[in-house]
Tab-separated table of C-alpha atoms and ligand atoms in Angstrom:
chain	number	residue	atom	x	y	z
H	1218	UNK	CA	0.000	0.000	0.000
H	1219	UNK	CA	1.145	3.554	-0.731
H	1220	UNK	CA	0.196	6.178	1.809
H	1221	UNK	CA	0.304	9.969	1.711
H	1222	UNK	CA	0.409	11.908	5.004
H	1223	UNK	CA	-0.351	15.614	4.729
H	1224	UNK	CA	1.351	17.991	7.154
H	1225	UNK	CA	4.693	18.811	8.720
H	1226	UNK	CA	4.339	18.704	12.498
H	1227	UNK	CA	5.015	16.315	15.362
H	1228	UNK	CA	1.551	14.822	14.930
H	1229	UNK	CA	2.311	13.962	11.319
H	1230	UNK	CA	5.685	12.451	12.229
H	1231	UNK	CA	3.899	10.285	14.773
H	1232	UNK	CA	1.292	9.249	12.179
H	1233	UNK	CA	4.038	8.377	9.679
H	1234	UNK	CA	5.918	6.421	12.381
H	1235	UNK	CA	2.800	4.451	13.275
H	1236	UNK	CA	1.739	3.837	9.661
H	1237	UNK	CA	5.257	2.694	8.761
H	1238	UNK	CA	4.809	-0.219	11.210
H	1239	UNK	CA	1.825	-1.567	9.294
H	1240	UNK	CA	2.304	-4.845	7.450
H	1241	UNK	CA	0.239	-3.412	4.632
H	1242	UNK	CA	2.372	-0.356	3.951
H	1243	UNK	CA	5.359	-0.389	1.634
H	1244	UNK	CA	5.769	3.294	0.771
H	1245	UNK	CA	4.896	6.542	2.523
H	1246	UNK	CA	4.955	10.034	1.050
H	1247	UNK	CA	4.541	13.161	3.126
H	1248	UNK	CA	3.581	16.637	1.943
H	1249	UNK	CA	5.512	18.626	2.914
H	1250	UNK	CA	6.926	16.575	5.840
H	1251	UNK	CA	9.887	17.607	7.996
H	1252	UNK	CA	13.405	16.498	8.918
H	1253	UNK	CA	12.317	13.515	11.010
H	1254	UNK	CA	9.612	12.424	8.595
H	1255	UNK	CA	12.155	12.409	5.765
H	1256	UNK	CA	13.851	9.419	7.422
H	1257	UNK	CA	10.677	7.312	7.064
H	1258	UNK	CA	8.897	8.812	4.088
H	1259	UNK	CA	9.586	10.577	0.836
H	1260	UNK	CA	8.824	14.261	1.406
H	1261	UNK	CA	7.238	16.183	-1.446
H	1262	UNK	CA	7.070	19.932	-1.497
H	1263	UNK	CA	3.327	20.492	-1.843
H	1264	UNK	CA	1.497	22.755	0.582
H	1265	UNK	CA	-1.279	21.153	2.694
H	1266	UNK	CA	-3.693	23.769	1.340
H	1267	UNK	CA	-2.888	23.073	-2.323
H	1268	UNK	CA	-5.738	20.602	-2.553
H	1269	UNK	CA	-5.702	20.224	-6.330
H	1270	UNK	CA	-1.918	19.779	-6.334
H	1271	UNK	CA	-2.198	17.073	-3.664
H	1272	UNK	CA	-4.962	15.255	-5.547
H	1273	UNK	CA	-2.906	15.416	-8.771
H	1274	UNK	CA	0.046	13.947	-6.883
H	1275	UNK	CA	-2.057	11.187	-5.298
H	1276	UNK	CA	-3.510	10.288	-8.694
H	1277	UNK	CA	-0.128	10.262	-10.404
H	1278	UNK	CA	1.541	8.134	-7.695
H	1279	UNK	CA	-1.504	5.880	-7.302
H	1280	UNK	CA	-1.734	6.543	-3.574
H	1281	UNK	CA	-3.997	4.013	-1.833
H	1282	UNK	CA	-4.784	6.077	1.248
H	1283	UNK	CA	-4.266	9.714	2.234
H	1284	UNK	CA	-4.228	10.832	5.869
H	1285	UNK	CA	-4.645	14.518	6.714
H	1286	UNK	CA	-2.967	16.022	9.784
H	1287	UNK	CA	-4.325	19.532	10.253
H	1288	UNK	CA	-7.746	21.092	9.967
H	1289	UNK	CA	-7.149	23.594	7.164
H	1290	UNK	CA	-7.276	21.175	4.214
H	1291	UNK	CA	-10.266	19.348	5.747
H	1292	UNK	CA	-12.215	22.572	6.245
H	1293	UNK	CA	-11.307	23.619	2.692
H	1294	UNK	CA	-12.814	20.378	1.340
H	1295	UNK	CA	-9.851	18.124	0.564
H	1296	UNK	CA	-11.912	14.993	1.238
H	1297	UNK	CA	-14.611	15.978	-1.255
H	1298	UNK	CA	-11.965	16.755	-3.898
H	1299	UNK	CA	-10.154	13.429	-3.418
H	1300	UNK	CA	-13.365	11.418	-3.359
H	1301	UNK	CA	-14.627	13.086	-6.530
H	1302	UNK	CA	-11.483	11.784	-8.209
H	1303	UNK	CA	-11.903	8.287	-6.814
H	1304	UNK	CA	-9.052	8.673	-4.311
H	1305	UNK	CA	-9.269	7.181	-0.807
H	1306	UNK	CA	-8.768	9.684	1.982
H	1307	UNK	CA	-9.357	9.503	5.737
H	1308	UNK	CA	-11.286	12.429	7.201
H	1309	UNK	CA	-14.642	14.208	7.246
H	1310	UNK	CA	-16.176	15.922	4.227
H	1311	UNK	CA	-16.220	19.710	3.991
H	1312	UNK	CA	-19.690	19.800	5.549
H	1313	UNK	CA	-18.509	17.636	8.456
H	1314	UNK	CA	-15.294	19.614	8.935
H	1315	UNK	CA	-17.416	22.711	9.542
H	1316	UNK	CA	-17.637	21.401	13.099
H	1317	UNK	CA	-14.157	22.853	13.555
H	1318	UNK	CA	-14.287	25.447	10.759
H	1319	UNK	CA	-17.182	27.354	12.328
H	1320	UNK	CA	-17.525	27.616	16.086
H	1321	UNK	CA	-21.022	29.019	15.604
H	1322	UNK	CA	-22.062	25.959	13.600
H	1323	UNK	CA	-20.613	23.687	16.309
H	1324	UNK	CA	-22.202	25.551	19.225
H	1325	UNK	CA	-25.618	25.741	17.559
H	1326	UNK	CA	-25.493	22.042	16.792
H	1327	UNK	CA	-24.575	21.309	20.416
H	1328	UNK	CA	-27.491	23.422	21.588
H	1329	UNK	CA	-29.905	21.760	19.181
H	1330	UNK	CA	-28.899	18.218	20.132
H	1331	UNK	CA	-28.488	18.758	23.878
H	1332	UNK	CA	-24.729	18.295	24.090
H	1333	UNK	CA	-23.343	19.884	27.264
H	1334	UNK	CA	-21.376	23.069	26.550
H	1335	UNK	CA	-21.019	26.576	27.991
H	1336	UNK	CA	-23.911	29.019	27.470
H	1337	UNK	CA	-23.228	31.392	24.602
H	1338	UNK	CA	-24.528	34.115	22.335
H	1339	UNK	CA	-23.694	34.782	18.679
H	1340	UNK	CA	-22.982	38.206	17.169
H	1341	UNK	CA	-22.465	39.548	13.678
H	1342	UNK	CA	-22.962	43.144	14.823
H	1343	UNK	CA	-20.138	44.957	16.593
H	1344	UNK	CA	-22.586	47.243	18.412
H	1345	UNK	CA	-24.680	44.391	19.747
H	1346	UNK	CA	-21.610	42.474	20.896
H	1347	UNK	CA	-20.366	45.526	22.807
H	1348	UNK	CA	-23.798	46.087	24.350
H	1349	UNK	CA	-23.915	42.433	25.486
H	1350	UNK	CA	-20.842	43.030	27.664
H	1351	UNK	CA	-23.128	45.023	30.011
H	1352	UNK	CA	-25.188	41.933	30.679
H	1353	UNK	CA	-22.622	39.237	31.380
H	1354	UNK	CA	-20.218	38.278	34.096
H	1355	UNK	CA	-16.434	38.273	33.802
H	1356	UNK	CA	-14.288	36.455	32.974
H	1357	UNK	CA	-15.980	35.392	29.756
H	1358	UNK	CA	-14.626	33.975	26.518
H	1359	UNK	CA	-14.693	35.679	23.112
H	1360	UNK	CA	-14.348	33.376	20.140
H	1361	UNK	CA	-13.857	34.161	16.483
H	1362	UNK	CA	-16.202	31.991	14.427
H	1363	UNK	CA	-13.678	30.760	11.869
H	1364	UNK	CA	-10.236	29.157	11.897
H	1365	UNK	CA	-7.609	31.290	13.587
H	1366	UNK	CA	-4.730	28.860	14.007
H	1367	UNK	CA	-5.862	27.948	17.528
H	1368	UNK	CA	-5.635	31.589	18.676
H	1369	UNK	CA	-9.242	32.591	18.099
H	1370	UNK	CA	-10.506	32.071	21.683
H	1371	UNK	CA	-9.643	34.797	24.166
H	1372	UNK	CA	-10.550	34.919	27.842
H	1373	UNK	CA	-11.357	38.488	28.927
H	1374	UNK	CA	-11.534	39.688	32.506
H	1375	UNK	CA	-13.281	43.064	32.291
H	1376	UNK	CA	-15.667	45.099	30.162
H	1377	UNK	CA	-12.757	47.217	28.899
H	1378	UNK	CA	-10.760	44.175	27.873
H	1379	UNK	CA	-13.881	42.756	26.248
H	1380	UNK	CA	-14.465	45.939	24.241
H	1381	UNK	CA	-10.895	46.107	23.034
H	1382	UNK	CA	-10.903	42.401	22.055
H	1383	UNK	CA	-14.207	42.692	20.183
H	1384	UNK	CA	-12.750	45.723	18.414
H	1385	UNK	CA	-9.665	43.748	17.414
H	1386	UNK	CA	-11.728	40.826	16.133
H	1387	UNK	CA	-14.598	42.607	14.387
H	1388	UNK	CA	-13.173	45.996	13.329
H	1389	UNK	CA	-9.390	45.566	13.058
H	1390	UNK	CA	-10.036	41.998	11.852
H	1391	UNK	CA	-6.901	40.496	13.383
H	1392	UNK	CA	-8.233	37.075	12.383
H	1393	UNK	CA	-9.464	38.260	8.971
H	1394	UNK	CA	-12.886	37.022	7.902
H	1395	UNK	CA	-12.762	34.394	10.701
H	1396	UNK	CA	-13.644	37.152	13.206
H	1397	UNK	CA	-16.505	38.807	11.328
H	1398	UNK	CA	-18.881	36.839	13.512
H	1399	UNK	CA	-18.083	36.040	17.125
H	1400	UNK	CA	-19.327	34.062	20.090
H	1401	UNK	CA	-19.428	35.383	23.618
H	1402	UNK	CA	-19.349	32.430	25.946
H	1403	UNK	CA	-19.607	31.743	29.661
H	1404	UNK	CA	-16.273	30.973	31.301
H	1405	UNK	CA	-15.943	27.411	32.583
H	1406	UNK	CA	-13.613	26.306	35.356
H	1407	UNK	CA	-12.082	22.888	35.897
H	1408	UNK	CA	-9.514	20.709	34.176
H	1409	UNK	CA	-9.319	20.268	30.429
H	1410	UNK	CA	-8.945	16.922	28.679
H	1411	UNK	CA	-8.999	15.603	25.138
H	1412	UNK	CA	-11.157	12.709	24.007
H	1413	UNK	CA	-10.176	11.645	20.516
H	1414	UNK	CA	-12.192	9.006	18.680
H	1415	UNK	CA	-12.364	7.347	15.290
H	1416	UNK	CA	-15.778	7.094	13.671
H	1417	UNK	CA	-17.282	5.775	10.462
H	1418	UNK	CA	-20.441	7.757	11.103
H	1419	UNK	CA	-22.039	4.846	12.912
H	1420	UNK	CA	-19.545	3.308	15.337
H	1421	UNK	CA	-17.524	5.521	17.682
H	1422	UNK	CA	-14.209	4.087	18.768
H	1423	UNK	CA	-12.645	6.349	21.398
H	1424	UNK	CA	-8.870	6.217	21.723
H	1425	UNK	CA	-7.424	6.600	25.230
H	1426	UNK	CA	-7.925	9.955	26.931
H	1427	UNK	CA	-5.180	12.548	27.033
H	1428	UNK	CA	-4.394	16.003	28.304
H	1429	UNK	CA	-2.605	18.821	26.513
H	1430	UNK	CA	-0.626	21.635	28.164
H	1431	UNK	CA	-1.390	24.763	26.183
H	1432	UNK	CA	0.398	27.517	28.092
H	1433	UNK	CA	4.092	28.155	27.563
H	1434	UNK	CA	5.192	28.147	31.219
H	1435	UNK	CA	5.021	25.661	34.089
H	1436	UNK	CA	1.881	25.853	36.191
H	1437	UNK	CA	-0.200	26.740	33.094
H	1438	UNK	CA	1.048	30.314	33.044
H	1439	UNK	CA	1.827	32.612	30.125
H	1440	UNK	CA	0.423	32.781	26.616
H	1441	UNK	CA	-1.174	29.849	24.822
H	1442	UNK	CA	0.883	27.805	22.376
H	1443	UNK	CA	0.132	25.009	19.939
H	1444	UNK	CA	0.725	22.639	22.883
H	1445	UNK	CA	3.785	22.133	25.100
H	1446	UNK	CA	3.204	18.499	25.946
H	1447	UNK	CA	0.622	15.822	26.550
H	1448	UNK	CA	0.115	12.612	28.439
H	1449	UNK	CA	-2.177	9.621	28.196
H	1450	UNK	CA	-4.256	8.361	29.890
H	1451	UNK	CA	-5.485	11.433	31.785
H	1452	UNK	CA	-6.576	10.115	35.216
H	1453	UNK	CA	-9.094	12.966	35.484
H	1454	UNK	CA	-11.053	11.137	32.778
H	1455	UNK	CA	-12.218	8.249	34.958
H	1456	UNK	CA	-14.467	5.516	33.576
H	1457	UNK	CA	-17.664	7.406	34.301
H	1458	UNK	CA	-16.469	10.596	32.595
H	1459	UNK	CA	-15.048	8.606	29.695
H	1460	UNK	CA	-18.337	6.763	29.144
H	1461	UNK	CA	-20.265	10.025	29.428
H	1462	UNK	CA	-17.974	11.610	26.830
H	1463	UNK	CA	-18.486	8.694	24.493
H	1464	UNK	CA	-22.231	8.381	24.871
H	1465	UNK	CA	-23.475	11.896	25.478
H	1466	UNK	CA	-20.857	13.932	23.642
H	1467	UNK	CA	-19.316	11.957	20.787
H	1468	UNK	CA	-22.298	9.776	19.938
H	1469	UNK	CA	-24.564	12.792	20.443
H	1470	UNK	CA	-22.727	14.986	17.960
H	1471	UNK	CA	-22.337	12.247	15.340
H	1472	UNK	CA	-26.062	11.485	15.620
H	1473	UNK	CA	-26.853	15.206	15.382
H	1474	UNK	CA	-24.711	15.553	12.276
H	1475	UNK	CA	-26.469	12.563	10.733
H	1476	UNK	CA	-29.836	14.202	11.383
H	1477	UNK	CA	-28.492	17.237	9.526
H	1478	UNK	CA	-27.685	14.970	6.588
H	1479	UNK	CA	-23.951	14.720	7.289
H	1480	UNK	CA	-22.349	11.278	7.523
H	1481	UNK	CA	-19.228	12.072	9.503
H	1482	UNK	CA	-16.164	9.868	9.033
H	1483	UNK	CA	-12.689	10.309	10.410
H	1484	UNK	CA	-11.408	11.630	13.708
H	1485	UNK	CA	-13.734	13.413	16.087
H	1486	UNK	CA	-11.956	15.137	18.949
H	1487	UNK	CA	-13.797	16.672	21.887
H	1488	UNK	CA	-11.876	19.191	23.975
H	1489	UNK	CA	-13.739	19.075	27.290
H	1490	UNK	CA	-13.748	20.883	30.611
H	1491	UNK	CA	-14.242	18.637	33.622
H	1492	UNK	CA	-15.590	20.053	36.850
H	1493	UNK	CA	-16.641	17.461	39.400
H	1494	UNK	CA	-19.537	15.578	37.788
H	1495	UNK	CA	-19.770	17.950	34.847
H	1496	UNK	CA	-18.132	17.315	31.481
H	1497	UNK	CA	-18.720	20.133	28.987
H	1498	UNK	CA	-17.446	20.596	25.462
H	1499	UNK	CA	-15.081	23.501	24.828
H	1500	UNK	CA	-14.592	22.679	21.192
H	1501	UNK	CA	-14.736	19.938	18.609
H	1502	UNK	CA	-11.816	19.289	16.302
H	1503	UNK	CA	-12.036	17.192	13.176
H	1504	UNK	CA	-8.513	15.714	13.223
H	1505	UNK	CA	-5.902	14.219	15.517
H	1506	UNK	CA	-4.654	16.514	18.298
H	1507	UNK	CA	-1.121	17.829	18.390
H	1508	UNK	CA	0.669	16.934	20.691
H	1509	UNK	CA	-1.950	14.488	22.077
H	1510	UNK	CA	-1.348	12.113	19.167
H	1511	UNK	CA	2.300	11.760	20.197
H	1512	UNK	CA	1.116	10.463	23.602
H	1513	UNK	CA	-1.857	8.405	22.394
H	1514	UNK	CA	-0.602	6.507	19.335
H	1515	UNK	CA	2.471	5.040	21.089
H	1516	UNK	CA	-0.023	3.254	23.397
H	1517	UNK	CA	-1.958	1.718	20.519
H	1518	UNK	CA	-0.938	-1.828	19.600
H	1519	UNK	CA	-3.339	-2.123	16.655
H	1520	UNK	CA	-2.264	-1.655	13.075
H	1521	UNK	CA	-3.418	1.913	12.317
H	1522	UNK	CA	-4.013	1.139	8.646
H	1523	UNK	CA	-6.555	-1.509	9.655
H	1524	UNK	CA	-8.445	1.051	11.722
H	1525	UNK	CA	-8.393	3.690	8.991
H	1526	UNK	CA	-9.428	1.200	6.295
H	1527	UNK	CA	-12.253	-0.166	8.454
H	1528	UNK	CA	-13.498	3.418	8.855
H	1529	UNK	CA	-13.574	4.009	5.118
H	1530	UNK	CA	-15.326	0.665	4.553
H	1531	UNK	CA	-17.982	1.335	7.252
H	1532	UNK	CA	-16.937	-1.653	9.334
H	1533	UNK	CA	-15.341	0.046	12.303
H	1534	UNK	CA	-17.541	-2.089	14.571
H	1535	UNK	CA	-15.232	-5.015	13.743
H	1536	UNK	CA	-12.204	-3.334	15.310
H	1537	UNK	CA	-11.233	-3.966	18.887
H	1538	UNK	CA	-8.653	-1.620	20.288
H	1539	UNK	CA	-5.549	-3.049	21.926
H	1540	UNK	CA	-4.093	-0.401	24.208
H	1541	UNK	CA	-1.062	-0.803	26.427
H	1542	UNK	CA	-1.842	-0.025	30.079
H	1543	UNK	CA	1.406	1.926	30.269
H	1544	UNK	CA	1.317	5.725	30.506
H	1545	UNK	CA	2.863	7.906	27.833
H	1546	UNK	CA	4.223	11.403	28.292
H	1547	UNK	CA	5.240	13.684	25.425
H	1548	UNK	CA	7.255	16.834	26.171
H	1549	UNK	CA	7.645	19.437	23.434
H	1550	UNK	CA	10.979	21.218	23.028
H	1551	UNK	CA	10.660	24.682	21.517
H	1552	UNK	CA	12.859	27.415	20.108
H	1553	UNK	CA	13.677	30.482	22.192
H	1554	UNK	CA	11.012	33.140	21.653
H	1555	UNK	CA	8.165	30.740	20.838
H	1556	UNK	CA	5.141	31.307	20.732
H	1557	UNK	CA	6.334	34.736	19.581
H	1558	UNK	CA	9.158	35.311	17.114
H	1559	UNK	CA	11.836	32.637	17.205
H	1560	UNK	CA	15.125	31.768	15.542
H	1561	UNK	CA	15.795	28.892	13.152
H	1562	UNK	CA	18.829	27.026	11.922
H	1563	UNK	CA	20.273	25.909	15.304
H	1564	UNK	CA	22.022	22.546	15.317
H	1565	UNK	CA	20.169	19.808	17.240
H	1566	UNK	CA	22.535	17.636	19.285
H	1567	UNK	CA	22.132	14.407	21.228
H	1568	UNK	CA	19.332	12.653	19.324
H	1569	UNK	CA	21.656	9.701	18.702
H	1570	UNK	CA	21.926	9.240	22.492
H	1571	UNK	CA	18.204	8.686	23.036
H	1572	UNK	CA	17.679	5.084	24.133
H	1573	UNK	CA	14.326	4.792	25.758
H	1574	UNK	CA	12.050	7.373	24.179
H	1575	UNK	CA	10.467	8.214	20.851
H	1576	UNK	CA	11.551	11.350	19.047
H	1577	UNK	CA	8.912	13.103	16.970
H	1578	UNK	CA	10.139	15.991	14.885
H	1579	UNK	CA	8.054	19.106	14.301
H	1580	UNK	CA	10.148	22.102	13.224
H	1581	UNK	CA	13.380	20.487	12.063
H	1582	UNK	CA	15.213	20.280	8.781
H	1583	UNK	CA	17.582	17.552	7.683
H	1584	UNK	CA	20.984	19.017	6.887
H	1585	UNK	CA	22.401	17.935	3.514
H	1586	UNK	CA	25.583	15.843	3.799
H	1587	UNK	CA	27.618	18.567	2.062
H	1588	UNK	CA	26.432	21.149	4.566
H	1589	UNK	CA	26.959	19.040	7.666
H	1590	UNK	CA	28.110	21.572	10.199
H	1591	UNK	CA	31.243	21.322	12.278
H	1592	UNK	CA	29.406	19.585	15.138
H	1593	UNK	CA	28.107	16.994	12.675
H	1594	UNK	CA	24.538	17.649	13.636
H	1595	UNK	CA	22.124	16.023	11.267
H	1596	UNK	CA	19.147	18.277	11.965
H	1597	UNK	CA	18.713	22.000	12.491
H	1598	UNK	CA	15.748	23.768	14.048
H	1599	UNK	CA	13.202	25.052	11.585
H	1600	UNK	CA	10.151	26.030	13.634
H	1601	UNK	CA	8.756	27.116	17.005
H	1602	UNK	CA	7.938	23.641	18.244
H	1603	UNK	CA	11.035	21.644	17.340
H	1604	UNK	CA	10.716	18.150	18.838
H	1605	UNK	CA	8.291	16.074	20.874
H	1606	UNK	CA	9.895	13.425	23.066
H	1607	UNK	CA	7.612	10.610	24.233
H	1608	UNK	CA	8.408	8.043	26.911
H	1609	UNK	CA	6.281	5.167	28.158
H	1610	UNK	CA	6.294	3.955	31.767
H	1611	UNK	CA	4.454	1.481	33.961
H	1612	UNK	CA	3.075	4.448	35.853
H	1613	UNK	CA	2.629	8.094	34.926
H	1614	UNK	CA	5.386	8.984	37.419
H	1615	UNK	CA	7.810	6.584	35.748
H	1616	UNK	CA	7.002	7.904	32.284
H	1617	UNK	CA	7.594	11.463	33.504
H	1618	UNK	CA	10.963	10.574	35.079
H	1619	UNK	CA	12.044	8.739	31.963
H	1620	UNK	CA	11.088	11.441	29.484
H	1621	UNK	CA	12.994	14.126	31.401
H	1622	UNK	CA	16.034	11.872	31.757
H	1623	UNK	CA	16.101	11.414	27.997
H	1624	UNK	CA	15.550	15.138	27.323
H	1625	UNK	CA	18.688	15.894	29.360
H	1626	UNK	CA	20.657	14.349	26.493
H	1627	UNK	CA	19.260	16.728	23.851
H	1628	UNK	CA	20.451	20.217	23.183
H	1629	UNK	CA	19.997	23.083	20.754
H	1630	UNK	CA	20.670	26.756	21.314
H	1631	UNK	CA	17.697	28.432	22.990
H	1632	UNK	CA	15.927	25.134	23.767
H	1633	UNK	CA	12.915	25.627	26.066
H	1634	UNK	CA	10.416	23.214	27.553
H	1635	UNK	CA	8.036	22.815	30.449
H	1636	UNK	CA	9.246	20.826	33.452
H	1637	UNK	CA	5.783	19.870	34.678
H	1638	UNK	CA	4.216	17.895	31.826
H	1639	UNK	CA	1.950	15.185	33.252
H	1640	UNK	CA	2.354	16.329	36.876
H	1641	UNK	CA	-1.296	17.358	37.059
H	1642	UNK	CA	-2.161	13.711	36.470
H	1643	UNK	CA	-0.234	12.697	39.605
H	1644	UNK	CA	-2.502	14.856	41.745
H	1645	UNK	CA	-5.869	13.450	40.607
S	2471	AMP	P1	-11.182	26.704	21.771
S	2471	AMP	O1	-10.601	27.529	20.663
S	2471	AMP	O2	-12.647	26.795	21.864
S	2471	AMP	O3	-10.650	25.339	21.783
S	2471	AMP	O4	-10.532	27.291	23.085
S	2471	AMP	C1	-9.156	27.337	23.292
S	2471	AMP	C2	-8.872	27.327	24.760
S	2471	AMP	O5	-9.532	28.428	25.381
S	2471	AMP	C3	-9.417	26.109	25.476
S	2471	AMP	O6	-8.520	25.026	25.400
S	2471	AMP	C4	-9.570	26.642	26.874
S	2471	AMP	O7	-8.298	26.675	27.530
S	2471	AMP	C5	-10.012	28.039	26.660
S	2471	AMP	N1	-11.491	28.114	26.658
S	2471	AMP	C6	-12.312	28.036	25.590
S	2471	AMP	N2	-13.604	28.142	25.946
S	2471	AMP	C7	-13.606	28.285	27.287
S	2471	AMP	C8	-14.633	28.440	28.259
S	2471	AMP	N3	-15.920	28.504	27.943
S	2471	AMP	N4	-14.258	28.557	29.556
S	2471	AMP	C9	-12.960	28.524	29.916
S	2471	AMP	N5	-11.939	28.398	29.046
S	2471	AMP	C10	-12.251	28.275	27.739
S	2472	LIG	N1	-3.748	20.042	21.196
S	2472	LIG	C1	-4.764	20.883	20.714
S	2472	LIG	C2	-5.153	20.676	19.342
S	2472	LIG	O1	-4.648	19.802	18.661
S	2472	LIG	O2	-6.026	21.397	18.877
C-alpha cells in the first residue's frame, strides 16, 4: 500500500511512524513533511492547502490512502476533492469539517442536540456584541467563528478588555474574515482533557484519553501555544467521565450531524472541561490533536491502517482496540522566543543518544551531507515547536521521570520546555 500523510508537524511524524509499522504499507509520502519524517517517508514539497496539487500527486503516484494532519485542508474540502477523483482519503467531508471550521455551527449544533457546553450568544454586529458586555459576568470567553490557528478564543476579565478584544476581532479583523462573527461564551472552570475518537459515522471508537498543556510556562502560566506536551491516559477522565464523553458527547454529535444529513467519518476530537460531575465541550476538532497524538498513538498496539481502512469501509464495529496499560508522556521542546518570534537554523545535538524514548520531529530540517556543520549535527531547528519526546512507563510517574532523563541528552541553542508535563495527572 502507498500512503500519503499531509502535514509537517510532530503529529504527522507520529502518524508516519505508526503507519510505517503496518504490514500493509510499503511506501509513505509526506507533503511537505519535515526532517524527522524524511527518514521514514519521501517528502514532497506540496502545501497542505494546495488541494488540487495534492490530488494530482495522489492520482499520479496511485496513492492508496491519504491521511490529513491539520484542519485547514479538511475545512477547505480536501476529502470531497479526493473522493470526486476516486481517491481514498481519511477524514470528514467539507460539511462535516465545519464542526471545527465554524464555532457558531458547532455551538448551535450542540445546543440543538443537547450536548453539554457553555452558554453562549452569537454576534455579527459589533454594536450588539459591545452592548452584550453590560449583561454578562467576567471572565468570559470571546471566540472568532472561523479558523484562527488555535488563537481565536480569548478569555477576557473586564468590560474594557472585552471591548478592546471585540474591536480587534470585528473591526481591526486580526483574524481576517474568521472574526466577522463572534461568540461570547460563559467561562468554565475545571480541568481540560482531550477525548479523541475514530468514527465511520455509525460506530464511535474512542482512543485513550489525554491532556494537553497549552500555556508556555510551568503551572499553566503565560500565553497559549500550539501545545507544550501531553500525556495519556489522563486520570481525570475516569471511567464514568469517559463513558459520558463517548455516549453523550461523541455519539450525540455524530447522531446530530447525521440528522443534519452529514455522515461524519474520520477523527472526532472533543476538547472538554471537567468540573466534578460535569463534562462540557469547549470545542470539537475534526482531526488528531497535536501533541496528544504523540502520547496516544504510542499506546496503541493495533495496526493503524486496519483502523483507517475499516473506517472508510464502514466496518469500524469489527475493530477492537488493543491499548497498552502503560502511561505515555510527550514533552515538546521549543525554540527560544516561541510562541512569539523565534530563531531557526540551530544545530540539534544528542538525538543519537536517546535510548528509551520516541523522538517526533516538528520544526526540524535535515541538513544535507555537504552542509553538515562542524558539530556533525544532522538536523537544524526550523520552527517554534522543534521536537516532541515521548516516553512510556508502567506508571505516569515513571514515564515522567524517563522522558525528562532522555531530554537531558538533547540540546539546541535556545531550547525551552516545560518541566511539569503530566504532573497534574499525579494529583488526581
Ligand atoms: P477553543 O478555541 O474553543 O478550543 O478554546 C481554546 C482554549 O480556550 C481552550 O482550550 C480553553 O483553555 C479556553 N477556553 C475556551 N472556551 C472556554 C470556556 N468557555 N471557559 C474557559 N476556558 C475556555
Ligand atoms: N492540542 C490541541 C489541538 O490539537 O487542537
